[in-house]
Coordinates of C-alpha atoms in Angstrom, one line a residue:
X1 CA 109.9 83.6 96.7
X2 CA 110.6 86.9 98.5
X3 CA 111.2 89.0 95.3
X4 CA 107.8 89.8 93.7
X5 CA 109.3 91.9 90.9
X6 CA 112.5 93.8 90.1
X7 CA 113.9 96.4 87.8
X8 CA 117.0 98.6 87.5
X9 CA 115.8 100.7 90.5
X10 CA 115.3 97.9 93.0
X11 CA 113.0 95.2 94.2
X12 CA 109.5 94.7 95.5
X13 CA 109.7 92.1 98.3
X14 CA 107.2 89.8 100.0
X15 CA 108.7 89.4 103.5
X16 CA 106.1 87.0 104.7
X17 CA 106.7 84.7 101.8
X18 CA 110.4 84.6 102.5
X19 CA 109.8 83.6 106.1
X20 CA 107.5 80.8 105.0
X21 CA 110.1 79.3 102.7
X22 CA 112.0 77.9 105.7
X23 CA 108.9 76.2 107.2
X24 CA 107.5 74.1 104.4
X25 CA 108.5 71.0 106.4
X26 CA 108.7 71.2 110.2
X27 CA 109.3 68.4 112.7
X28 CA 108.5 68.1 116.4
X29 CA 109.4 65.5 119.0
X30 CA 107.8 67.5 121.8
X31 CA 104.9 66.4 124.1
X32 CA 106.6 63.0 124.8
X33 CA 106.2 61.8 121.2
X34 CA 108.3 58.8 120.3
X35 CA 107.9 59.4 116.6
X36 CA 108.4 62.7 114.9
X37 CA 105.4 64.8 114.0
X38 CA 105.7 66.6 110.7
X39 CA 103.7 69.7 109.7
X40 CA 103.9 72.9 107.7
X41 CA 104.0 76.4 109.3
X42 CA 103.3 79.9 108.0
X43 CA 104.0 83.2 109.6
X44 CA 100.7 84.8 110.6
X45 CA 99.5 87.1 107.8
X46 CA 97.9 89.7 110.0
X47 CA 101.4 90.9 111.0
X48 CA 101.8 92.1 107.4
X49 CA 98.3 93.5 106.7
X50 CA 99.0 97.2 106.8
X51 CA 96.1 98.4 104.8
X52 CA 96.2 102.2 105.2
X53 CA 98.9 104.8 105.9
X54 CA 99.7 105.2 109.6
X55 CA 98.5 108.8 109.6
X56 CA 95.0 107.9 108.3
X57 CA 93.3 107.8 111.7
X58 CA 94.9 111.1 112.8
X59 CA 93.8 112.8 109.5
X60 CA 90.2 111.5 109.9
X61 CA 90.2 112.8 113.5
X62 CA 91.4 116.2 112.4
X63 CA 88.7 116.4 109.7
X64 CA 86.0 115.4 112.2
X65 CA 87.2 118.0 114.7
X66 CA 87.3 120.7 112.0
X67 CA 83.7 119.8 111.0
X68 CA 82.5 120.0 114.6
X69 CA 84.1 123.4 115.1
X70 CA 82.6 124.8 111.9
X71 CA 79.1 123.6 112.9
X72 CA 79.4 125.2 116.3
X73 CA 79.6 128.8 115.1
X74 CA 78.2 130.1 118.4
X75 CA 81.0 128.6 120.4
X76 CA 83.4 131.0 122.0
X77 CA 86.9 131.2 120.4
X78 CA 89.6 129.1 122.1
X79 CA 92.1 131.8 123.2
X80 CA 94.8 129.2 123.9
X81 CA 94.5 127.7 120.4
X82 CA 94.6 131.2 118.9
X83 CA 97.8 131.9 120.8
X84 CA 99.4 128.7 119.5
X85 CA 98.6 129.7 116.0
X86 CA 100.2 133.0 116.3
X87 CA 103.5 131.6 117.5
X88 CA 106.3 131.9 115.0
X89 CA 107.6 128.7 113.4
X90 CA 110.9 127.8 115.1
X91 CA 114.0 127.3 113.1
X92 CA 115.2 123.8 112.4
X93 CA 117.9 122.5 114.6
X94 CA 121.1 121.0 113.1
X95 CA 119.8 117.4 113.0
X96 CA 116.5 118.4 111.5
X97 CA 118.2 120.6 108.9
X98 CA 120.6 117.7 107.9
X99 CA 117.6 115.4 107.6
X100 CA 115.8 117.9 105.4
X101 CA 118.8 118.2 103.1
X102 CA 119.1 114.4 102.9
X103 CA 115.4 114.1 102.1
X104 CA 115.8 116.6 99.3
X105 CA 118.5 114.4 97.8
X106 CA 116.6 111.1 97.9
X107 CA 113.0 112.3 97.4
X108 CA 113.0 112.0 93.6
X109 CA 114.7 108.6 93.8
X110 CA 112.0 107.2 96.1
X111 CA 109.1 108.8 94.2
X112 CA 110.3 107.9 90.6
X113 CA 112.0 104.7 91.4
X114 CA 109.1 103.2 93.3
X115 CA 106.5 104.0 90.7
X116 CA 107.1 101.2 88.2
X117 CA 107.7 98.6 90.9
X118 CA 104.5 99.5 92.7
X119 CA 102.6 99.3 89.4
X120 CA 104.1 95.9 88.6
X121 CA 103.0 94.8 92.1
X122 CA 99.5 95.8 91.4
X123 CA 99.5 94.2 88.0
X124 CA 100.5 90.8 89.3
X125 CA 98.0 91.0 92.1
X126 CA 100.4 91.2 95.0
X127 CA 99.5 94.8 96.0
X128 CA 95.8 94.9 96.6
X129 CA 93.4 96.4 99.1
X130 CA 91.9 92.9 99.6
X131 CA 93.0 91.1 102.8
X132 CA 95.0 87.9 102.3
X133 CA 93.7 86.7 105.7
X134 CA 90.9 88.0 108.0
X135 CA 92.2 90.5 110.4
X136 CA 92.2 89.6 114.1
X137 CA 90.5 92.1 116.5
X138 CA 93.9 92.8 118.1
X139 CA 97.4 91.9 116.8
X140 CA 99.3 90.7 119.9
X141 CA 102.9 89.9 120.2
X142 CA 104.6 87.4 122.5
X143 CA 106.0 88.9 125.7
X144 CA 109.7 88.4 125.2
X145 CA 111.9 87.7 128.2
X146 CA 115.0 86.9 126.3
X147 CA 116.9 90.1 127.0
X148 CA 116.2 89.7 130.8
X149 CA 117.4 86.1 130.6
X150 CA 120.6 87.4 129.0
X151 CA 121.2 89.8 131.9
X152 CA 120.7 86.9 134.3
X153 CA 123.1 84.7 132.4
X154 CA 125.9 87.3 133.0
X155 CA 126.0 85.9 136.6
X156 CA 127.2 82.6 135.2
X157 CA 130.9 81.9 134.9
X158 CA 132.4 82.8 131.6
X159 CA 133.0 79.9 129.2
X160 CA 136.6 78.8 128.7
X161 CA 137.7 80.9 125.8
X162 CA 140.1 78.2 124.7
X163 CA 137.2 76.1 123.5
X164 CA 137.9 75.8 119.8
X165 CA 134.4 75.1 118.5
X166 CA 131.8 76.5 120.9
X167 CA 128.9 75.0 118.9
X168 CA 126.1 72.7 120.1
X169 CA 124.1 70.8 117.6
X170 CA 120.5 70.0 117.9
X171 CA 119.8 66.3 117.3
X172 CA 117.1 63.7 118.1
X173 CA 118.4 63.1 121.6
X174 CA 119.0 66.7 122.4
X175 CA 115.8 68.4 121.5
X176 CA 114.3 68.5 125.0
X177 CA 117.4 68.7 127.1
X178 CA 118.5 71.9 128.8
X179 CA 120.9 73.6 126.4
X180 CA 123.3 76.4 127.2
X181 CA 122.0 79.0 124.8
X182 CA 124.2 81.8 126.3
X183 CA 127.6 80.2 126.1
X184 CA 127.4 78.2 122.9
X185 CA 126.2 78.7 119.3
X186 CA 123.2 76.5 118.8
X187 CA 122.8 74.9 115.4
X188 CA 120.0 73.2 113.5
X189 CA 121.9 71.3 110.8
X190 CA 118.8 69.6 109.4
X191 CA 116.9 70.4 106.2
X192 CA 113.8 70.5 108.3
X193 CA 112.7 73.2 110.7
X194 CA 112.6 72.2 114.4
X195 CA 110.0 73.0 116.9
X196 CA 111.9 72.9 120.1
X197 CA 111.2 73.7 123.8
X198 CA 113.7 76.2 125.0
X199 CA 113.4 77.8 128.5
X200 CA 109.9 76.3 128.7
X201 CA 108.7 78.1 125.5
X202 CA 108.3 76.6 122.0
X203 CA 110.3 78.0 119.2
X204 CA 110.6 77.1 115.5
X205 CA 114.2 77.0 114.2
X206 CA 114.7 77.2 110.4
X207 CA 116.7 74.6 108.5
X208 CA 120.5 75.0 108.7
X209 CA 120.3 78.0 111.0
X210 CA 122.6 78.9 113.9
X211 CA 122.3 81.4 116.7
X212 CA 124.0 82.8 119.8
X213 CA 121.7 84.3 122.5
X214 CA 123.8 86.9 124.3
X215 CA 124.5 90.6 124.6
X216 CA 127.7 92.4 123.5
X217 CA 129.6 91.4 126.7
X218 CA 129.2 87.6 125.8
X219 CA 129.8 87.7 122.1
X220 CA 133.2 85.9 122.3
X221 CA 131.8 82.4 121.4
X222 CA 131.0 83.8 118.0
X223 CA 134.5 85.0 117.6
X224 CA 136.0 81.8 119.0
X225 CA 134.1 79.7 116.5
X226 CA 136.7 80.8 113.9
X227 CA 134.0 81.4 111.2
X228 CA 134.7 84.2 108.7
X229 CA 131.6 85.6 107.1
X230 CA 131.1 86.9 103.5
X231 CA 128.1 89.0 104.5
X232 CA 127.4 90.8 107.8
X233 CA 124.1 92.6 108.4
X234 CA 123.6 94.8 111.5
X235 CA 120.4 96.3 112.9
X236 CA 121.7 98.2 115.9
X237 CA 119.4 99.4 118.7
X238 CA 120.0 103.1 117.9
X239 CA 119.4 105.6 120.7
X240 CA 116.4 107.9 120.0
X241 CA 113.5 109.6 121.9
X242 CA 110.9 107.1 120.6
X243 CA 112.8 104.1 122.1
X244 CA 113.1 105.9 125.4
X245 CA 109.4 106.7 125.5
X246 CA 108.2 103.2 124.5
X247 CA 110.8 101.3 126.5
X248 CA 110.7 98.5 123.8
X249 CA 114.4 97.7 124.2
X250 CA 117.7 98.9 125.6
X251 CA 119.5 101.2 123.2
X252 CA 123.2 100.9 122.6
X253 CA 125.4 104.0 122.6
X254 CA 127.2 104.6 119.3
X255 CA 130.5 104.4 121.1
X256 CA 129.8 100.8 122.1
X257 CA 129.1 99.8 118.5
X258 CA 132.8 100.3 117.7
X259 CA 133.5 97.4 120.1
X260 CA 131.8 94.9 117.9
X261 CA 134.4 92.5 116.6
X262 CA 133.4 92.9 112.9
X263 CA 137.0 92.7 111.6
X264 CA 137.5 89.4 113.5
X265 CA 134.4 88.0 111.9
X266 CA 134.8 89.3 108.4
X267 CA 136.2 87.4 105.5
X268 CA 138.3 89.3 102.9
X269 CA 135.9 91.5 100.8
X270 CA 133.1 90.9 103.3
X271 CA 130.0 92.9 102.5
X272 CA 128.9 94.9 105.6
X273 CA 125.3 96.3 105.7
X274 CA 123.9 98.4 108.5
X275 CA 120.3 99.5 109.0
X276 CA 120.1 103.1 110.2
X277 CA 117.2 105.3 111.3
X278 CA 116.4 108.6 109.6
X279 CA 118.7 110.6 111.9
X280 CA 121.6 112.4 110.1
X281 CA 123.7 111.9 113.2
X282 CA 123.6 108.1 113.0
X283 CA 124.2 108.1 109.3
X284 CA 127.2 110.4 109.6
X285 CA 128.5 108.2 112.5
X286 CA 128.5 105.1 110.3
X287 CA 130.2 106.7 107.4
X288 CA 132.7 108.8 109.2
X289 CA 133.5 106.8 112.3
X290 CA 132.1 103.3 112.5
X291 CA 133.0 101.9 109.1
X292 CA 136.5 103.5 109.1
X293 CA 137.1 102.0 112.5
X294 CA 136.4 98.5 111.1
X295 CA 138.3 99.1 107.9
X296 CA 135.1 99.0 105.9
X297 CA 134.9 101.2 102.8
X298 CA 131.5 102.9 102.2
X299 CA 130.2 102.0 98.7
X300 CA 126.5 102.6 98.7
X301 CA 123.3 103.8 100.4
X302 CA 120.1 101.9 99.7
X303 CA 116.6 102.8 100.9
X304 CA 113.9 100.5 102.3
X305 CA 110.6 102.0 101.2
X306 CA 107.6 101.0 103.3
X307 CA 104.2 100.7 101.7
X308 CA 100.7 99.5 102.5
X309 CA 99.0 96.5 101.0
X310 CA 97.5 98.8 98.4
X311 CA 100.9 100.4 97.5
X312 CA 100.7 103.7 99.3
X313 CA 103.6 105.0 101.4
X314 CA 103.0 104.3 105.1
X315 CA 103.8 107.9 105.8
X316 CA 103.5 110.9 103.5
X317 CA 106.7 111.2 101.6
X318 CA 107.2 114.8 102.8
X319 CA 106.1 114.3 106.3
X320 CA 108.1 116.5 108.7
X321 CA 108.1 113.9 111.4
X322 CA 108.5 110.3 110.0
X323 CA 109.5 109.3 106.5
X324 CA 108.3 106.2 104.7
X325 CA 111.8 105.0 104.2
X326 CA 114.9 103.8 106.1
X327 CA 118.5 103.8 105.0
X328 CA 121.0 100.9 104.5
X329 CA 124.7 101.7 104.4
X330 CA 126.7 99.2 102.4
X331 CA 130.5 98.8 102.3
X332 CA 133.2 96.2 102.0
X333 CA 135.8 95.1 104.5
X334 CA 139.2 96.0 103.2
X335 CA 141.7 94.2 105.4
X336 CA 145.1 96.0 105.6
X337 CA 146.9 92.6 106.1
X338 CA 145.1 90.6 103.4
X339 CA 145.9 91.1 99.8
X340 CA 143.6 88.5 98.3
X341 CA 142.4 89.4 94.8
X342 CA 138.7 90.1 94.8
X343 CA 136.5 87.3 93.7
X344 CA 135.1 87.8 90.2
X345 CA 131.9 86.0 91.3
X346 CA 130.6 89.2 92.9
X347 CA 129.1 92.0 90.8
X348 CA 129.9 95.6 91.4
X349 CA 127.7 97.1 94.1
X350 CA 125.2 99.8 92.7
X351 CA 125.3 103.0 94.6
X352 CA 121.5 103.3 94.9
X353 CA 118.7 100.8 95.0
X354 CA 115.2 100.6 96.5
X355 CA 113.8 97.8 98.6
X356 CA 110.0 98.1 98.7
X357 CA 107.9 96.0 101.0
X358 CA 104.9 96.0 103.3
X359 CA 106.4 96.3 106.8
X360 CA 105.6 94.1 109.7
X361 CA 103.6 95.6 112.5
X362 CA 106.1 94.0 114.8
X363 CA 108.7 96.5 115.9
X364 CA 112.1 96.2 114.2
X365 CA 111.1 93.2 112.1
X366 CA 113.2 94.0 109.0
X367 CA 112.9 92.3 105.6
X368 CA 115.5 89.7 104.7
X369 CA 118.3 90.9 102.4
X370 CA 119.3 87.4 101.2
X371 CA 117.8 87.5 97.8
X372 CA 118.7 91.1 96.9
X373 CA 122.4 90.8 98.0
X374 CA 123.0 87.4 96.4
X375 CA 124.7 88.9 93.2
X376 CA 127.1 90.9 95.3
X377 CA 128.6 88.2 97.5
X378 CA 130.3 84.8 96.8
X379 CA 128.3 81.9 95.5
X380 CA 128.2 79.9 98.7
X381 CA 128.4 82.7 101.3
X382 CA 128.6 82.5 105.0
X383 CA 126.1 85.1 106.3
X384 CA 125.8 86.7 109.8
X385 CA 123.2 89.0 111.3
X386 CA 124.1 91.0 114.4
X387 CA 121.3 92.3 116.7
X388 CA 119.0 89.8 115.1
X389 CA 115.5 89.1 116.4
X390 CA 114.8 86.2 114.0
X391 CA 116.6 83.4 112.3
X392 CA 117.2 82.6 108.6
X393 CA 118.1 79.5 106.7
X394 CA 121.8 79.2 106.1
X395 CA 122.5 82.2 108.4
X396 CA 124.2 82.6 111.8
X397 CA 122.4 85.1 114.0
X398 CA 123.4 86.9 117.2
X399 CA 121.5 89.1 119.7
X400 CA 119.9 89.3 123.1
X401 CA 116.5 88.6 121.5
X402 CA 117.8 86.5 118.6
X403 CA 114.9 84.0 118.6
X404 CA 112.2 86.5 119.5
X405 CA 110.2 86.1 116.3
X406 CA 110.7 82.4 116.1
X407 CA 108.3 81.9 119.0
X408 CA 105.6 79.4 117.9
X409 CA 102.8 82.0 118.7
X410 CA 103.8 83.9 115.6
X411 CA 103.1 81.0 113.3
X412 CA 100.1 78.9 112.2
X413 CA 100.2 75.2 111.3
X414 CA 98.6 74.7 107.9
X415 CA 98.7 70.9 107.4
X416 CA 100.2 67.8 108.7
X417 CA 102.6 65.8 106.5
X418 CA 103.6 62.2 106.3
X419 CA 106.8 61.2 108.0
X420 CA 109.8 60.8 105.9
X421 CA 112.5 58.2 106.4
X422 CA 115.0 60.5 104.8
X423 CA 114.2 63.4 107.1
X424 CA 114.1 61.2 110.2
X425 CA 117.6 59.8 109.3
X426 CA 118.9 63.4 109.1
X427 CA 117.5 64.2 112.5
X428 CA 119.1 61.2 114.3
X429 CA 122.6 61.8 112.8

């Protein structure tokens, strides 16, 4: 289960355990097998083995350099270093000042709210310095070519938008066929996870998951499906200097986010949740421009607090550069044309909550919100993630790297299982 413990301040989450829930029973027809091969998969634990704060190495290096300098008393003073020390500290710019003010508001919430949850995590044995799996010498990630393939797919003719149900279903006969992943929503309706070969690579698709692989210019199959969602989660590729330097992915200007067809995809009272980096400009844009443009009422700001396996913040709480938390902005879609009475099944959304977890070392691999948002949406919700890089059971996902973290290289096979007539019947339907 993804929730390790919970209290009135929030939840301590085990992201790896949540991923594993969908792969307790996997099936493969690949490699020319006539009969299905059943097995169990687990997401590789080394991707969640953050043992020490990220600044630890830098701190140790600084200490070592300081010791070396103190021992070399005969060394000549470094004039350039002395000049740097004499420089006056520059004033904070507008963005830095806004971030400093925001940090002052949430600092005590993070510090006090996380204390009991972290202690509970230690008491139950989840937070510990002991490794759950031996670390590999180097944690490698699969070279993802999905975004490039999406760009190439733009040269293909647009699908006829009159198609009422642009959905293709994986079945026994269609596992190894060439599927149009760019023009249709691909669905795994089975209660088993599929290992499939897509574009000559092997991927593991969770049970009852659906996805569309495309960029924002080819999102219309999702709209044409006619589905209305009770929960929409967005993890936009925000513009920032770090992204430009690393060249990890193509950022999307804030103005283009407004073009996302969220109102066309949202059911009445749909809960809309957006991940945002610690830039006051982006947070202000969501609250003052993006959500109003979609007719979404801002109701809450939650914080994702990132900790190590031993329960330390991954960055010092008062670090002037990076903070150990990220923000989630939550709101509800208030349609101006729909006057449906709000469902009594959903609880009132609390203004502040903490989500605490050990982050993945894979960039932009966010924890699932399924368990923590369950009380605030309908009992049998339809859920959608935009800008997704992984799939979830009972969710629809969209993005130009939507199956990135479903690549088989991120998983280990733990044991083979006996074939099941029931499961095989489901796959052949």
